[in-house]
Amino acid sequence: MFYYKSIDSTQKEIYRRIENKDILSGDVIIADIQTNAIGTHGRRWYTDTENNIAFSLFIELGEELKILDGITIRIAEILKEIFKVIYDVDLTIKKPNDLILNRKKIGGILTETKVCGNIVKYIVLGIGINTNQLVFDENIEKIASSIKKETKIIIDNNKIIYEFLYRFAKEIDIRIGEKLWELDCYFLDKDHKALGWEKIFTMIMKHTEML
């Protein structure tokens, strides 16, 4: 797991690491600020202020293409479930990859793959969610917002990221019938007791490279 205070794009950083053969399945790039983030169809995704969620995940698969059927919608459903369970916030999914609150876009999902024949070599997943931002550029303020701006709820970004990684890992495990990477170890202590979020975050940060 790699954390950047500021970077051009977490998605682009994944691809740089792929090109340099400096990446492992399960690697996550997290950033406070993205100066040139990308959304679907090459559009710009605005993450030019801190306190939002911006991360990308790399997973090697080597599985048939059907494994990923409906994966983007499922990712949106997982995020919707997490915000409902933790904060009682009801997000709406605008297919295929947008998260909406009060008719304004607050998040997006970018799912990219490398496919050879019928085999998915890897998936690069990017997620951006406006959580705690209050001020938006006048060019987008009528169509975009954040959870805090709409609900006055302060979001714990780390909690959302790690809960998503845990649930998404389980989703992939179910689809391929085996465990790809060991996120579970972050959520249980040596006596198999569930850990609180503060301890989870502390443990994970010990394995996170700060850049």
Coordinates of C-alpha atoms in Angstrom, one line a residue:
M1 CA 0.0 0.0 0.0
F2 CA 1.4 3.4 -1.1
Y3 CA 0.3 6.8 0.1
Y4 CA 0.9 10.1 -1.7
K5 CA 0.2 13.5 -0.3
S6 CA -0.2 14.7 -3.9
I7 CA 0.1 12.9 -7.3
D8 CA -1.0 13.4 -10.8
S9 CA -3.3 10.3 -10.8
T10 CA -3.4 7.1 -8.7
Q11 CA -4.5 5.2 -11.8
K12 CA -1.6 6.5 -13.8
E13 CA 0.8 5.6 -11.0
I14 CA -0.5 2.0 -11.2
Y15 CA 0.3 1.8 -14.9
R16 CA 3.8 3.3 -14.3
R17 CA 4.5 0.6 -11.8
I18 CA 3.2 -2.0 -14.2
E19 CA 5.5 -0.7 -16.9
N20 CA 8.5 -0.7 -14.5
K21 CA 7.6 -4.2 -13.2
D22 CA 7.4 -2.7 -9.7
I23 CA 4.0 -3.9 -8.6
L24 CA 2.3 -6.8 -6.8
S25 CA -1.2 -8.1 -7.0
G26 CA -3.2 -6.3 -4.3
D27 CA -1.1 -3.1 -4.3
V28 CA -3.1 0.0 -3.5
I29 CA -2.2 3.6 -4.4
I30 CA -3.9 6.2 -2.2
A31 CA -3.6 10.0 -2.6
D32 CA -4.9 13.1 -0.8
I33 CA -4.7 15.2 -3.9
Q34 CA -4.7 14.2 -7.6
T35 CA -3.7 17.0 -10.0
N36 CA -4.7 15.2 -13.2
A37 CA -7.0 12.4 -12.2
I38 CA -8.9 10.6 -14.9
G39 CA -12.5 9.4 -15.1
T40 CA -14.3 7.3 -17.6
H41 CA -13.9 8.1 -21.4
G42 CA -10.8 10.1 -20.5
R43 CA -12.7 12.8 -18.7
R44 CA -11.0 14.6 -15.8
W45 CA -12.0 13.6 -12.3
Y46 CA -11.6 16.5 -9.8
T47 CA -9.6 15.6 -6.7
D48 CA -7.8 18.9 -6.2
T49 CA -8.5 19.2 -2.5
E50 CA -7.8 17.1 0.5
N51 CA -10.3 15.2 2.6
N52 CA -11.7 13.1 -0.2
I53 CA -11.2 9.5 -1.2
A54 CA -8.9 8.7 -4.1
F55 CA -7.3 5.3 -4.6
S56 CA -6.5 2.7 -7.2
L57 CA -6.1 -1.0 -6.8
F58 CA -4.1 -3.5 -9.0
I59 CA -5.2 -7.2 -9.1
E60 CA -3.6 -9.9 -11.2
L61 CA -6.2 -12.5 -12.3
G62 CA -5.3 -14.8 -15.1
E63 CA -9.0 -15.8 -15.2
E64 CA -11.7 -16.0 -17.9
L65 CA -13.4 -12.8 -18.9
K66 CA -16.8 -13.9 -17.5
I67 CA -15.3 -13.6 -14.0
L68 CA -15.7 -9.8 -14.3
D69 CA -19.3 -9.8 -15.5
G70 CA -21.1 -6.9 -13.9
I71 CA -18.1 -6.0 -11.7
T72 CA -18.4 -2.2 -12.0
I73 CA -22.0 -2.3 -10.8
R74 CA -21.1 -4.7 -8.0
I75 CA -18.4 -2.3 -6.9
A76 CA -20.9 0.5 -6.8
E77 CA -23.3 -1.7 -4.8
I78 CA -20.5 -2.5 -2.3
L79 CA -19.8 1.2 -1.8
K80 CA -23.5 1.9 -1.5
E81 CA -23.8 -0.8 1.2
I82 CA -20.8 0.5 3.1
F83 CA -22.1 4.1 3.4
K84 CA -25.6 2.9 4.4
V85 CA -24.3 0.5 7.1
I86 CA -21.7 2.9 8.6
Y87 CA -23.3 6.3 8.1
D88 CA -26.9 5.6 7.1
V89 CA -26.3 7.6 3.9
D90 CA -28.4 6.4 0.9
L91 CA -26.4 6.7 -2.3
T92 CA -28.0 6.2 -5.7
I93 CA -26.2 4.3 -8.4
K94 CA -26.2 5.8 -11.9
K95 CA -25.2 3.0 -14.2
P96 CA -22.7 2.0 -14.9
N97 CA -20.2 3.8 -12.6
D98 CA -21.5 6.9 -10.8
L99 CA -22.5 7.4 -7.2
I100 CA -25.2 10.1 -6.7
L101 CA -26.6 11.9 -3.7
N102 CA -29.4 14.4 -3.9
R103 CA -29.1 14.3 -7.7
K104 CA -25.5 15.3 -7.6
K105 CA -22.5 13.2 -8.4
I106 CA -20.3 12.4 -5.4
G107 CA -18.3 9.5 -6.7
G108 CA -17.1 7.5 -9.7
I109 CA -15.6 4.1 -10.5
L110 CA -13.1 3.4 -13.2
T111 CA -12.5 -0.2 -14.1
E112 CA -9.8 -1.0 -16.6
T113 CA -8.5 -4.4 -17.6
K114 CA -5.8 -6.1 -19.8
V115 CA -7.4 -9.0 -21.7
C116 CA -5.5 -11.5 -23.9
G117 CA -7.9 -13.6 -25.8
N118 CA -10.5 -14.6 -23.3
I119 CA -8.2 -14.3 -20.3
V120 CA -8.1 -11.2 -18.0
K121 CA -4.5 -10.7 -17.1
Y122 CA -5.2 -8.0 -14.6
I123 CA -7.7 -5.4 -13.4
V124 CA -6.9 -1.8 -12.4
L125 CA -9.7 -0.3 -10.3
G126 CA -9.9 3.4 -9.5
I127 CA -12.3 5.0 -7.1
G128 CA -12.9 8.6 -6.3
I129 CA -15.5 9.9 -3.8
N130 CA -16.1 13.4 -2.6
T131 CA -16.6 12.9 1.1
N132 CA -15.6 15.9 3.1
Q133 CA -15.0 18.7 0.5
L134 CA -17.2 21.7 1.0
V135 CA -16.1 24.1 -1.8
F136 CA -16.4 23.2 -5.5
D137 CA -15.3 24.9 -8.7
E138 CA -18.1 27.0 -10.1
N139 CA -17.8 24.9 -13.3
I140 CA -19.1 21.8 -11.5
E141 CA -20.8 22.9 -8.3
K142 CA -24.3 22.5 -9.9
I143 CA -23.7 18.9 -10.8
A144 CA -21.2 17.7 -8.1
S145 CA -21.1 17.7 -4.4
S146 CA -19.8 15.8 -1.4
I147 CA -21.4 13.7 1.4
K148 CA -20.5 16.2 4.0
K149 CA -21.9 19.1 2.0
E150 CA -25.2 17.3 1.5
T151 CA -25.6 15.6 4.9
K152 CA -23.2 17.5 7.3
I153 CA -21.7 14.0 8.2
I154 CA -17.9 13.9 8.5
I155 CA -16.7 10.7 6.7
D156 CA -13.7 8.7 8.0
N157 CA -12.0 8.0 4.6
N158 CA -9.7 5.4 5.9
K159 CA -12.5 3.4 7.3
I160 CA -14.3 3.5 4.0
I161 CA -11.2 2.4 2.0
Y162 CA -10.3 -0.5 4.2
E163 CA -13.9 -1.7 4.5
F164 CA -14.2 -1.6 0.7
L165 CA -10.9 -3.5 0.2
Y166 CA -12.1 -6.2 2.6
R167 CA -15.5 -6.6 1.0
F168 CA -14.1 -6.4 -2.6
A169 CA -11.5 -9.1 -1.8
K170 CA -14.3 -11.3 -0.6
E171 CA -16.2 -10.6 -3.8
I172 CA -13.3 -11.6 -6.0
D173 CA -12.7 -14.7 -3.8
I174 CA -16.3 -15.8 -4.4
R175 CA -16.0 -15.2 -8.2
I176 CA -12.8 -17.3 -8.7
G177 CA -13.3 -19.7 -5.8
E178 CA -10.0 -19.0 -4.0
K179 CA -8.3 -16.3 -1.9
L180 CA -6.2 -13.8 -3.9
W181 CA -4.7 -11.8 -1.1
E182 CA -4.9 -11.7 2.7
L183 CA -6.8 -8.7 3.7
D184 CA -8.5 -10.7 6.5
C185 CA -5.3 -10.7 8.5
Y186 CA -5.7 -6.9 9.1
F187 CA -9.0 -7.4 10.7
L188 CA -8.3 -10.1 13.2
D189 CA -5.8 -10.3 16.0
K190 CA -3.8 -13.4 17.0
D191 CA -6.8 -14.7 19.0
H192 CA -9.1 -14.2 16.0
K193 CA -10.9 -11.3 17.7
A194 CA -12.2 -8.4 15.6
L195 CA -10.1 -5.3 15.9
G196 CA -11.4 -1.7 16.2
W197 CA -10.9 0.6 13.3
E198 CA -8.1 2.6 15.1
K199 CA -6.0 -0.5 15.6
I200 CA -6.7 -1.7 12.1
F201 CA -5.5 1.6 10.7
T202 CA -2.4 1.6 12.9
M203 CA -1.5 -1.9 11.7
I204 CA -2.0 -1.2 8.1
M205 CA -0.1 2.1 8.2
K206 CA 2.9 0.1 9.5
H207 CA 2.9 -1.7 6.1
T208 CA 2.2 1.5 4.1
E209 CA 4.9 3.3 2.3
M210 CA 4.6 7.1 2.6
L211 CA 5.7 8.9 -0.5

